Amino acid sequence: MKKTMKTLPDQISSLFPKSPTGIRGLDDITGGGLPTGRPTLVCGGAGCGKTLLAMEFLVHGAVSYSEPGVFMTFEETSADLAKNVASLGFDLPALIADKKLLVDHVAIERSEIEETGEYDLGGLFIRLGHAIDSIGAKRVALDTVEALFSALPNQAILRAELRRLFRFLRDKNVTVVITGERGEAILARHGIEEYLSDCVIILDHCVSEQMSTRRLRVAKYRGSMHGTNEYPFLIDEQGIFVLPVTSLGLNHEVSMERIPTGIARLDTMLGGQGYFRGSSILISGTAGCGKTSVAAHLADATCRREERCLSFLFEESPNQLMRNMRSIGLDLQPWLENGLLRLQAVRPSLYGLEMHLAAMLKAIDEFQPSVVIVDPISSFSAASSPFQVKSMLIRLVDYLKVKGITAMLVYLTTGGSAPEYTDMEISSLIDTWLLLRDIEQNGECNRGMYVLKSRGMAHSNQIREFKLTERGVELLDVYVGLDGVLTGSARLAQEAKERAELEASQLDMEEQQAALEYKRHMLESQIAALRAEFAATEVEVKRLIRQGEQRRERLEHDMAAMRRIRHADAAAANHQEKTK
């Protein structure tokens, strides 16, 4: 089911060796890492993560790629650096003790500088060269280059020394990260570093609508293809995490497997088998119409199959959701306890839009779910434009489809807007769209559901009334009256009317059956009487026949006796005997 996302390293062919940074996502964007043996400029404003990126580059190189590194800092001391990165799990003292890392703090105080001739970096080159040679360093970080030239007002000399610095680093054949502050109209403050560097990475920490977002862009990479868009990135407990998602195309695999919705009669509405695995599902509707309950059924069904479900909540806390779902018979607590369900709840105002996307993808990569629920996506609209939200959702849905993860998005329809419309215009992203709505009829408001679209399957076109019961969501039969679909008390009245008609019909059939039985009984009684009469007549007739025969025999016997008494002619008697 799981599909490996095709990343930039699979698409980009590099013409020269690269040194992987080990930073999650950055190697995907750069096509394998930073140019080996060449300088890379990382520039940006204060607090955007320049120093951390440089330190991660060295630490990962020392730990994962057996490339010792030198970190030359002009602002922070070695002790401060060790403390700052300890929270990320980087043990600088241990790396220093193993000679995998060398941290050199070069203190530059303007008040302590006395100019006695032309400024040059000869002393720095000797110090840096010794540090490189002492541990056989393959990687070097200079943080930050502005501090190095802060005391030099002569721009001509500054440019000359910058060229000498970059040339020196190339001659040492080390892969270098140089951090620098962002200029107002140019990438770097002095306007020359970006021309001398083979790779330039820009970090940005922008604030919009009171929400901040860190972004990374590879502005330059000589001789290599690379991702050119702006990518949001996070700084978490494991360091920097770059989100290499912009447009993933439409060449992902699709599945024919179906997964149940958790509501049996909704499965029936979707061709009898439920959603396609790996598809995108939208549930939209007004407040209180049951969107979260339908989504919770999918989460419960997923966990019952012993698959993982990750649900992002932007309006309810996990405890609030579980309490509410218990009221309709869905107990999600066991799934949380056995690790099949994760509820990740934050307010939409906590991050910027891209940070939310980065945080969600990071959680997806960590948890490896088969179903992801986002409830609701409309909460992002409060602080971002519909276009920005749509752009973010496109990347999220593409990312999930590439990985074969089923995505369920919940959208709150505001009052007055058309139910078949979303502010973000994301209908083209959606494979199956369930539309929930309140049906006002006869002074009542009842819940209705229908399948607005479901790509690749035959589905019901009926509006079904549904109720939230102690057994969860229950879909009811459709009753269509003169004014359309009947719901609530109108449906109950229709059901009562049909029951009464059924009972009357049943009573009528029973009465007809009883009449038929009575007629059968009467007919059988008449037949029995006729049979009895016939039998009596038969007995009487047989009796009369027997009497007649007896009289005839008696008469013949008497006549024979008379002839014997009268001595009648023997011949005549014999003749009579013969003729007899």
Coordinates of C-alpha atoms in Angstrom, one line a residue:
M1 CA 0.0 0.0 0.0
K2 CA 2.8 2.4 0.9
K3 CA 4.4 4.1 -1.9
T4 CA 7.8 5.8 -1.8
M5 CA 7.6 9.5 -2.7
K6 CA 9.8 10.3 -5.7
T7 CA 12.1 13.1 -4.5
L8 CA 14.3 15.5 -6.3
P9 CA 17.4 13.3 -5.8
D10 CA 15.7 10.8 -8.0
Q11 CA 15.2 13.4 -10.7
I12 CA 18.3 15.5 -10.5
S13 CA 21.6 14.3 -11.9
S14 CA 24.5 16.1 -10.4
L15 CA 27.6 16.9 -12.4
F16 CA 29.9 17.0 -9.4
P17 CA 30.1 15.4 -5.9
K18 CA 27.9 16.7 -3.1
S19 CA 28.1 16.5 0.6
P20 CA 24.9 15.5 2.2
T21 CA 23.8 17.8 5.0
G22 CA 21.7 15.2 6.9
I23 CA 19.1 17.8 7.3
R24 CA 15.6 16.3 6.7
G25 CA 14.3 17.6 3.4
L26 CA 17.2 19.8 2.5
D27 CA 19.1 17.1 0.6
D28 CA 16.0 16.4 -1.4
I29 CA 15.8 20.0 -2.5
T30 CA 19.5 20.4 -3.3
G31 CA 19.7 17.0 -5.1
G32 CA 22.0 15.4 -2.6
G33 CA 23.6 18.1 -0.5
L34 CA 25.9 21.0 -0.7
P35 CA 28.7 21.2 -3.3
T36 CA 31.7 19.3 -2.0
G37 CA 34.9 21.4 -1.7
R38 CA 33.1 24.6 -2.4
P39 CA 31.5 27.4 -0.3
T40 CA 27.8 27.7 0.4
L41 CA 26.3 31.0 1.6
V42 CA 23.4 30.8 4.1
C43 CA 21.9 34.2 4.5
G44 CA 18.9 35.5 6.4
G45 CA 17.7 37.7 9.2
A46 CA 18.2 37.3 12.9
G47 CA 16.6 34.2 14.4
C48 CA 15.9 32.4 11.1
G49 CA 18.2 29.4 11.8
K50 CA 21.5 30.2 10.0
T51 CA 23.7 29.1 12.9
L52 CA 21.7 26.0 13.5
L53 CA 21.8 24.9 9.9
A54 CA 25.6 25.4 9.8
M55 CA 26.0 23.4 13.1
E56 CA 23.7 20.6 11.9
F57 CA 25.8 20.4 8.7
L58 CA 28.9 19.8 10.7
V59 CA 27.4 17.5 13.3
H60 CA 25.7 15.2 10.8
G61 CA 29.0 15.2 8.7
A62 CA 31.0 14.1 11.8
V63 CA 28.4 11.5 13.1
S64 CA 26.9 10.1 9.9
Y65 CA 29.5 10.7 7.1
S66 CA 32.8 10.5 9.0
E67 CA 33.8 14.0 7.9
P68 CA 35.3 16.0 10.8
G69 CA 34.4 19.7 10.8
V70 CA 35.6 23.1 12.1
F71 CA 33.1 25.6 13.4
M72 CA 34.6 29.0 13.6
T73 CA 32.3 31.4 15.4
F74 CA 32.8 35.2 15.6
E75 CA 29.9 35.9 17.9
E76 CA 29.0 33.0 20.3
T77 CA 31.4 31.2 22.5
S78 CA 32.0 27.5 22.4
A79 CA 30.2 27.1 25.7
D80 CA 27.2 29.0 24.5
L81 CA 27.0 27.0 21.3
A82 CA 27.2 23.7 23.1
K83 CA 24.3 24.8 25.4
N84 CA 22.2 26.1 22.5
V85 CA 22.3 22.8 20.5
A86 CA 22.2 20.4 23.5
S87 CA 18.4 20.6 23.5
L88 CA 18.6 19.1 20.0
G89 CA 20.6 16.1 21.1
F90 CA 23.9 17.4 19.8
D91 CA 26.7 16.6 22.2
L92 CA 29.4 19.0 21.1
P93 CA 31.8 18.3 24.0
A94 CA 31.8 14.6 23.1
L95 CA 32.4 15.3 19.4
I96 CA 35.2 17.7 20.3
A97 CA 36.8 15.1 22.6
D98 CA 36.7 12.5 19.8
K99 CA 38.3 15.1 17.4
K100 CA 35.4 14.9 15.1
L101 CA 34.6 18.6 15.7
L102 CA 36.6 21.7 16.5
V103 CA 34.8 24.8 17.7
D104 CA 37.0 28.0 17.6
H105 CA 35.6 31.2 18.9
V106 CA 37.3 34.3 17.4
A107 CA 36.4 37.3 19.4
I108 CA 36.3 40.5 17.4
E109 CA 35.8 43.7 19.4
R110 CA 35.8 47.0 17.5
S111 CA 37.3 48.9 20.5
E112 CA 40.3 46.6 20.6
I113 CA 41.2 47.0 16.9
E114 CA 44.1 49.4 16.0
E115 CA 44.7 49.9 12.3
T116 CA 48.4 50.1 11.5
G117 CA 48.2 49.2 7.9
E118 CA 45.9 47.6 5.4
Y119 CA 43.4 45.2 6.8
D120 CA 43.9 41.5 5.7
L121 CA 42.8 38.1 6.9
G122 CA 46.2 36.5 6.9
G123 CA 46.1 35.7 10.5
L124 CA 42.7 34.2 10.2
F125 CA 43.8 32.0 7.4
I126 CA 46.7 30.6 9.5
R127 CA 44.3 30.0 12.4
L128 CA 41.7 28.4 10.3
G129 CA 44.2 26.3 8.3
H130 CA 45.7 25.0 11.5
A131 CA 42.3 24.0 12.8
I132 CA 41.5 22.2 9.6
D133 CA 44.8 20.3 9.5
S134 CA 44.7 19.4 13.2
I135 CA 41.6 17.1 12.8
G136 CA 41.6 16.5 9.1
A137 CA 38.4 18.5 8.6
K138 CA 36.4 18.0 5.5
R139 CA 33.7 20.6 6.5
V140 CA 34.0 24.1 7.8
A141 CA 31.4 26.6 9.0
L142 CA 32.0 30.4 9.5
D143 CA 29.4 32.1 11.6
T144 CA 28.9 35.0 10.7
V145 CA 30.9 36.7 8.0
E146 CA 29.6 40.2 8.9
A147 CA 31.2 40.0 12.3
L148 CA 34.5 39.3 10.6
F149 CA 34.3 42.6 8.7
S150 CA 32.4 44.7 11.1
A151 CA 35.5 46.8 11.9
L152 CA 36.4 47.4 8.3
P153 CA 35.0 50.5 6.7
N154 CA 36.9 50.3 3.4
Q155 CA 34.6 48.5 0.9
A156 CA 37.4 47.9 -1.6
I157 CA 39.5 46.1 0.9
L158 CA 36.5 44.2 2.2
R159 CA 35.7 42.9 -1.2
A160 CA 39.3 41.9 -1.8
E161 CA 39.5 40.1 1.5
L162 CA 36.2 38.3 0.9
R163 CA 37.6 37.0 -2.4
R164 CA 40.8 35.9 -0.7
L165 CA 38.7 34.1 2.0
F166 CA 36.7 32.2 -0.6
R167 CA 39.8 31.4 -2.6
F168 CA 41.6 30.1 0.5
L169 CA 38.6 27.8 1.4
R170 CA 38.6 26.4 -2.1
D171 CA 42.3 25.7 -1.9
K172 CA 41.8 23.8 1.3
N173 CA 39.3 21.6 -0.5
V174 CA 36.7 21.7 2.3
T175 CA 33.0 22.0 2.0
V176 CA 32.1 25.3 3.6
V177 CA 29.0 26.9 5.0
I178 CA 29.3 30.6 5.5
T179 CA 26.4 32.4 7.3
G180 CA 25.6 36.0 6.6
E181 CA 23.0 38.6 7.2
R182 CA 20.5 39.4 4.6
G183 CA 20.9 42.8 2.7
E184 CA 18.0 45.1 2.1
A185 CA 18.0 45.0 -1.7
I186 CA 20.6 42.2 -2.1
L187 CA 21.0 38.7 -0.8
A188 CA 24.0 39.4 1.4
R189 CA 24.9 42.5 3.2
H190 CA 28.1 43.2 1.2
G191 CA 26.6 42.2 -2.1
I192 CA 29.5 40.0 -3.1
E193 CA 29.3 36.9 -1.1
E194 CA 26.5 35.4 -3.3
Y195 CA 28.7 35.9 -6.4
L196 CA 31.6 34.1 -4.8
S197 CA 29.6 31.2 -3.4
D198 CA 28.7 28.2 -5.5
C199 CA 25.4 27.7 -3.6
V200 CA 23.3 30.3 -1.9
I201 CA 20.5 29.4 0.6
I202 CA 18.1 32.0 1.8
L203 CA 16.3 31.6 5.1
D204 CA 13.4 33.8 5.9
H205 CA 11.3 34.3 9.0
C206 CA 8.2 36.2 7.9
V207 CA 5.2 37.2 9.9
S208 CA 1.8 37.5 8.4
E209 CA -1.5 38.1 10.2
Q210 CA 0.4 37.7 13.5
M211 CA 1.6 34.3 12.6
S212 CA 5.3 33.5 11.7
T213 CA 6.6 31.1 9.1
R214 CA 10.1 30.0 8.4
R215 CA 10.9 29.5 4.7
L216 CA 14.0 28.3 2.8
R217 CA 14.9 28.9 -0.8
V218 CA 17.9 27.7 -2.8
A219 CA 18.6 30.9 -4.8
K220 CA 21.7 29.6 -6.6
Y221 CA 23.4 26.3 -7.2
R222 CA 26.2 26.3 -9.8
G223 CA 26.2 23.3 -12.1
S224 CA 23.3 21.5 -10.5
M225 CA 19.5 21.4 -10.8
H226 CA 17.7 22.1 -7.5
G227 CA 14.3 23.0 -6.2
T228 CA 13.7 26.7 -6.7
N229 CA 10.6 27.3 -4.8
E230 CA 10.2 28.5 -1.2
Y231 CA 9.9 25.7 1.2
P232 CA 8.6 26.0 4.8
F233 CA 10.8 24.5 7.5
L234 CA 10.5 23.7 11.1
I235 CA 13.0 23.9 14.0
D236 CA 11.9 21.2 16.4
E237 CA 13.5 19.0 19.0
Q238 CA 15.4 17.2 16.3
G239 CA 16.7 20.2 14.4
I240 CA 15.7 21.6 11.1
F241 CA 13.0 19.9 9.0
V242 CA 12.4 21.2 5.5
L243 CA 9.2 20.5 3.7
P244 CA 10.2 19.6 0.1
V245 CA 6.6 19.7 -1.2
T246 CA 5.5 22.0 -3.9
S247 CA 3.9 20.2 -6.8
L248 CA 4.2 16.4 -6.9
G249 CA 2.4 15.9 -10.2
L250 CA -0.4 13.4 -10.9
N251 CA 1.5 10.2 -11.6
H252 CA 0.8 8.5 -8.3
E253 CA -0.5 4.9 -8.0
V254 CA -4.1 4.3 -7.3
S255 CA -5.7 1.4 -5.5
M256 CA -8.8 -0.6 -6.3
E257 CA -9.2 -1.7 -2.7
R258 CA -12.2 -0.3 -0.8
I259 CA -12.3 0.5 2.9
P260 CA -15.5 0.7 4.9
T261 CA -16.8 4.0 6.1
G262 CA -17.7 2.7 9.5
I263 CA -21.4 3.2 8.7
A264 CA -23.0 0.2 7.0
R265 CA -25.7 2.0 5.1
L266 CA -23.3 4.7 4.0
D267 CA -21.2 1.9 2.5
T268 CA -24.3 0.8 0.6
M269 CA -24.7 4.3 -0.8
L270 CA -21.1 4.1 -2.0
G271 CA -21.6 1.0 -4.1
G272 CA -21.7 -1.3 -1.1
Q273 CA -18.0 -1.2 -0.3
G274 CA -17.1 2.2 1.0
Y275 CA -14.3 4.6 0.0
F276 CA -11.4 3.8 -2.3
R277 CA -8.2 3.4 -0.3
G278 CA -5.8 6.3 -0.9
S279 CA -8.6 8.6 -2.1
S280 CA -9.5 12.1 -0.9
I281 CA -12.8 12.5 0.9
L282 CA -14.6 15.8 1.7
I283 CA -17.3 16.1 4.3
S284 CA -19.0 19.5 4.2
G285 CA -21.9 20.9 6.0
T286 CA -23.1 23.5 8.4
A287 CA -22.3 23.6 12.1
G288 CA -23.8 20.7 14.1
C289 CA -24.9 18.6 11.2
G290 CA -22.7 15.6 12.2
K291 CA -19.5 16.1 10.2
T292 CA -17.1 15.2 13.0
S293 CA -19.3 12.2 13.9
V294 CA -19.1 10.8 10.4
A295 CA -15.3 11.3 10.4
A296 CA -15.0 9.6 13.8
H297 CA -16.7 6.5 12.3
L298 CA -14.0 6.3 9.7
A299 CA -11.3 6.6 12.5
D300 CA -13.0 3.9 14.5
A301 CA -13.4 1.6 11.5
T302 CA -9.7 2.1 10.6
C303 CA -8.5 1.2 14.0
R304 CA -10.8 -1.9 14.1
R305 CA -8.8 -3.1 11.0
E306 CA -5.7 -2.6 13.2
E307 CA -4.5 0.2 10.9
R308 CA -3.3 3.6 12.1
C309 CA -5.4 6.8 11.9
L310 CA -4.0 10.3 12.5
S311 CA -6.5 13.0 13.1
F312 CA -5.6 16.7 13.1
L313 CA -8.0 18.7 15.3
F314 CA -8.2 22.5 15.0
E315 CA -11.3 23.3 17.0
E316 CA -11.7 20.5 19.6
S317 CA -9.3 19.1 22.2
P318 CA -8.8 15.3 22.1
N319 CA -10.6 14.9 25.4
Q320 CA -13.6 16.9 24.1
L321 CA -13.8 14.9 21.0
M322 CA -13.7 11.5 22.9
R323 CA -16.3 12.7 25.3
N324 CA -18.6 13.8 22.5
M325 CA -18.1 10.6 20.5
R326 CA -18.9 8.4 23.6
S327 CA -22.3 10.1 23.6
I328 CA -23.0 8.4 20.3
G329 CA -21.5 5.0 21.2
L330 CA -18.0 5.5 19.8
D331 CA -15.3 4.9 22.4
L332 CA -12.0 6.0 20.9
Q333 CA -10.0 5.7 24.1
P334 CA -8.9 2.1 23.5
W335 CA -7.5 3.1 20.1
L336 CA -5.5 5.9 21.7
E337 CA -4.1 3.5 24.4
N338 CA -3.0 0.9 21.9
G339 CA -1.4 3.4 19.6
L340 CA -3.6 2.9 16.6
L341 CA -5.1 6.4 16.9
R342 CA -3.3 9.7 17.3
L343 CA -5.2 13.0 17.9
Q344 CA -3.1 16.0 17.3
A345 CA -4.9 19.2 18.3
V346 CA -3.7 22.8 17.9
R347 CA -5.3 26.1 17.3
P348 CA -5.0 27.4 13.7
S349 CA -3.5 30.6 15.1
L350 CA -0.5 28.7 16.5
Y351 CA 1.4 28.6 13.2
G352 CA 1.3 30.1 9.8
L353 CA -0.3 28.1 7.1
E354 CA 3.0 26.6 5.8
M355 CA 4.1 25.7 9.3
H356 CA 0.9 23.8 9.8
L357 CA 1.6 21.9 6.6
A358 CA 5.1 21.1 7.7
A359 CA 4.0 20.0 11.1
M360 CA 1.3 17.8 9.6
L361 CA 3.7 16.1 7.1
K362 CA 6.2 15.6 9.9
A363 CA 3.6 13.9 12.0
I364 CA 2.5 11.8 9.1
D365 CA 6.1 10.6 8.4
E366 CA 6.5 9.7 12.1
F367 CA 3.2 8.0 12.7
Q368 CA 2.8 6.3 9.2
P369 CA -1.0 6.2 9.3
S370 CA -3.3 4.7 6.6
V371 CA -6.0 7.3 7.2
V372 CA -5.6 11.0 7.9
I373 CA -8.4 13.3 9.0
V374 CA -8.2 17.1 9.0
D375 CA -11.1 18.7 11.0
P376 CA -11.9 21.3 9.8
I377 CA -9.9 22.7 6.9
S378 CA -12.1 25.8 6.9
S379 CA -10.4 27.0 10.1
F380 CA -7.3 27.9 8.0
S381 CA -9.3 30.6 6.2
A382 CA -9.4 32.8 9.2
A383 CA -5.8 33.9 8.8
S384 CA -5.0 33.1 5.2
S385 CA -6.5 33.7 1.8
P386 CA -8.6 31.0 0.0
F387 CA -5.8 30.8 -2.6
Q388 CA -3.2 30.1 0.0
V389 CA -5.3 27.5 1.8
K390 CA -6.1 25.8 -1.5
S391 CA -2.4 25.8 -2.4
M392 CA -1.6 24.2 0.9
L393 CA -4.3 21.6 0.6
I394 CA -3.2 20.7 -2.9
R395 CA 0.2 19.8 -1.5
L396 CA -1.2 18.0 1.4
V397 CA -3.6 15.9 -0.7
D398 CA -0.9 15.2 -3.3
Y399 CA 1.5 14.1 -0.5
L400 CA -1.1 11.7 0.9
K401 CA -2.0 10.3 -2.4
V402 CA 1.6 9.6 -3.3
K403 CA 1.9 7.6 0.0
G404 CA -1.4 5.8 -0.6
I405 CA -3.0 7.4 2.5
T406 CA -6.7 7.9 2.6
A407 CA -7.5 11.6 3.3
M408 CA -10.7 12.9 4.9
L409 CA -11.1 16.7 5.0
V410 CA -13.9 18.2 7.0
Y411 CA -15.3 21.6 5.8
L412 CA -17.6 23.9 7.7
T413 CA -20.1 25.6 5.4
T414 CA -21.0 29.0 6.6
G415 CA -24.6 30.2 6.6
G416 CA -25.9 31.5 3.3
S417 CA -23.3 29.9 1.1
A418 CA -24.2 27.2 -1.4
P419 CA -23.7 23.8 0.1
E420 CA -22.0 22.5 -3.1
Y421 CA -19.3 25.2 -2.8
T422 CA -16.2 25.8 -0.7
D423 CA -14.3 29.0 -0.4
M424 CA -11.1 27.3 -1.4
E425 CA -12.7 25.8 -4.5
I426 CA -11.1 22.4 -3.8
S427 CA -13.8 20.2 -5.4
S428 CA -11.4 19.2 -8.1
L429 CA -9.1 17.7 -5.4
I430 CA -11.8 15.6 -4.0
D431 CA -12.7 12.0 -5.1
T432 CA -15.7 11.5 -2.8
W433 CA -17.8 14.4 -1.5
L434 CA -20.3 13.8 1.3
L435 CA -22.6 16.7 1.8
L436 CA -24.4 16.9 5.1
R437 CA -27.2 19.4 5.5
D438 CA -29.9 20.5 7.8
I439 CA -33.4 20.0 6.3
E440 CA -36.0 22.5 7.6
Q441 CA -39.5 21.1 7.2
N442 CA -42.7 21.4 9.1
G443 CA -41.1 23.6 11.8
E444 CA -38.3 21.1 12.3
C445 CA -34.7 20.8 11.5
N446 CA -33.4 17.4 10.7
R447 CA -30.1 16.0 9.3
G448 CA -29.7 14.8 5.7
M449 CA -26.8 13.3 3.8
Y450 CA -26.1 12.6 0.2
V451 CA -23.2 11.7 -2.0
L452 CA -22.4 14.7 -4.2
K453 CA -19.7 12.9 -6.1
S454 CA -17.7 9.8 -5.9
R455 CA -15.2 9.2 -8.7
G456 CA -14.9 5.7 -10.1
M457 CA -17.9 4.0 -8.4
A458 CA -21.6 3.8 -8.8
H459 CA -23.2 5.6 -5.9
S460 CA -26.6 6.6 -4.5
N461 CA -28.3 9.8 -5.7
Q462 CA -30.8 9.8 -2.8
I463 CA -30.8 12.2 0.1
R464 CA -30.9 10.1 3.3
E465 CA -32.0 11.4 6.7
F466 CA -29.7 10.3 9.4
K467 CA -29.7 10.5 13.2
L468 CA -27.1 10.6 15.9
T469 CA -28.1 7.8 18.3
E470 CA -26.5 5.9 21.1
R471 CA -25.4 3.4 18.4
G472 CA -23.7 6.1 16.3
V473 CA -24.8 7.5 13.0
E474 CA -27.9 5.8 11.6
L475 CA -29.2 6.4 8.1
L476 CA -32.9 6.1 7.7
D477 CA -35.1 5.1 4.7
V478 CA -36.1 7.6 2.2
Y479 CA -39.7 8.9 2.2
V480 CA -40.7 11.1 -0.7
G481 CA -43.9 13.1 -0.4
L482 CA -45.5 15.7 -2.5
D483 CA -43.1 18.3 -1.2
G484 CA -40.0 16.2 -1.6
V485 CA -38.1 14.1 0.9
L486 CA -39.9 13.6 4.2
T487 CA -37.9 14.0 7.4
G488 CA -38.6 14.2 11.1
S489 CA -42.2 14.1 12.2
A490 CA -43.4 14.1 8.5
R491 CA -41.4 10.9 8.0
L492 CA -42.8 9.5 11.3
A493 CA -46.4 10.4 10.1
Q494 CA -45.7 8.7 6.8
E495 CA -44.4 5.7 8.6
A496 CA -47.5 5.6 10.9
K497 CA -49.8 6.0 7.9
E498 CA -48.0 3.1 6.1
R499 CA -48.2 1.0 9.3
A500 CA -52.0 1.7 9.6
E501 CA -52.5 0.8 5.9
L502 CA -50.6 -2.3 6.3
E503 CA -52.5 -3.3 9.4
A504 CA -55.9 -2.6 7.6
S505 CA -54.8 -4.7 4.7
Q506 CA -53.7 -7.5 7.0
L507 CA -57.1 -7.4 8.8
D508 CA -59.0 -7.4 5.5
M509 CA -57.0 -10.5 4.4
E510 CA -57.7 -12.2 7.6
E511 CA -61.4 -11.5 7.3
Q512 CA -61.5 -12.8 3.7
Q513 CA -59.6 -15.9 4.9
A514 CA -62.1 -16.5 7.6
A515 CA -65.0 -16.1 5.2
L516 CA -63.4 -18.6 2.9
E517 CA -62.9 -21.0 5.7
Y518 CA -66.6 -20.7 6.7
K519 CA -67.7 -21.4 3.2
R520 CA -65.4 -24.4 3.0
H521 CA -66.8 -25.6 6.3
M522 CA -70.4 -25.1 5.1
L523 CA -69.7 -26.9 1.9
E524 CA -68.1 -29.8 3.6
S525 CA -71.1 -30.0 6.0
Q526 CA -73.5 -30.1 3.1
I527 CA -71.4 -32.7 1.4
A528 CA -71.4 -34.7 4.6
A529 CA -75.2 -34.4 5.0
L530 CA -75.7 -35.5 1.4
R531 CA -73.4 -38.4 1.9
A532 CA -75.4 -39.4 5.0
E533 CA -78.6 -39.1 3.1
F534 CA -77.2 -41.1 0.3
A535 CA -76.0 -43.8 2.6
A536 CA -79.4 -44.0 4.3
T537 CA -81.1 -44.3 0.9
E538 CA -78.7 -46.9 -0.2
V539 CA -79.3 -49.0 2.9
E540 CA -83.1 -48.7 2.3
V541 CA -82.9 -49.6 -1.3
K542 CA -80.7 -52.6 -0.6
R543 CA -83.1 -53.7 2.1
L544 CA -86.1 -53.5 -0.4
I545 CA -84.1 -55.4 -2.9
R546 CA -83.3 -58.2 -0.4
Q547 CA -87.1 -58.3 0.6
G548 CA -88.1 -58.7 -3.1
E549 CA -85.6 -61.5 -3.7
Q550 CA -86.8 -63.2 -0.5
R551 CA -90.5 -63.0 -1.7
R552 CA -89.6 -64.3 -5.1
E553 CA -87.7 -67.3 -3.6
R554 CA -90.6 -68.0 -1.2
L555 CA -93.2 -67.9 -4.1
E556 CA -91.2 -70.3 -6.2
H557 CA -90.8 -72.6 -3.3
D558 CA -94.5 -72.4 -2.6
M559 CA -95.4 -73.1 -6.2
A560 CA -93.1 -76.1 -6.3
A561 CA -94.7 -77.4 -3.2
M562 CA -98.2 -77.0 -4.8
R563 CA -97.2 -78.9 -7.9
R564 CA -96.0 -81.8 -5.8
I565 CA -99.2 -81.9 -3.8
R566 CA -101.3 -81.8 -7.1
H567 CA -99.2 -84.4 -8.8
A568 CA -98.8 -82.3 -11.8
D569 CA -97.6 -83.8 -15.0
A570 CA -94.0 -84.8 -14.6
A571 CA -93.1 -83.8 -18.1
A572 CA -94.7 -80.4 -17.6
A573 CA -93.0 -80.2 -14.3
N574 CA -89.7 -81.1 -15.7
H575 CA -90.2 -78.6 -18.5
Q576 CA -91.0 -76.0 -15.9
E577 CA -87.9 -77.0 -14.0
K578 CA -85.8 -76.7 -17.1
T579 CA -87.2 -73.4 -18.1
K580 CA -86.8 -72.1 -14.7

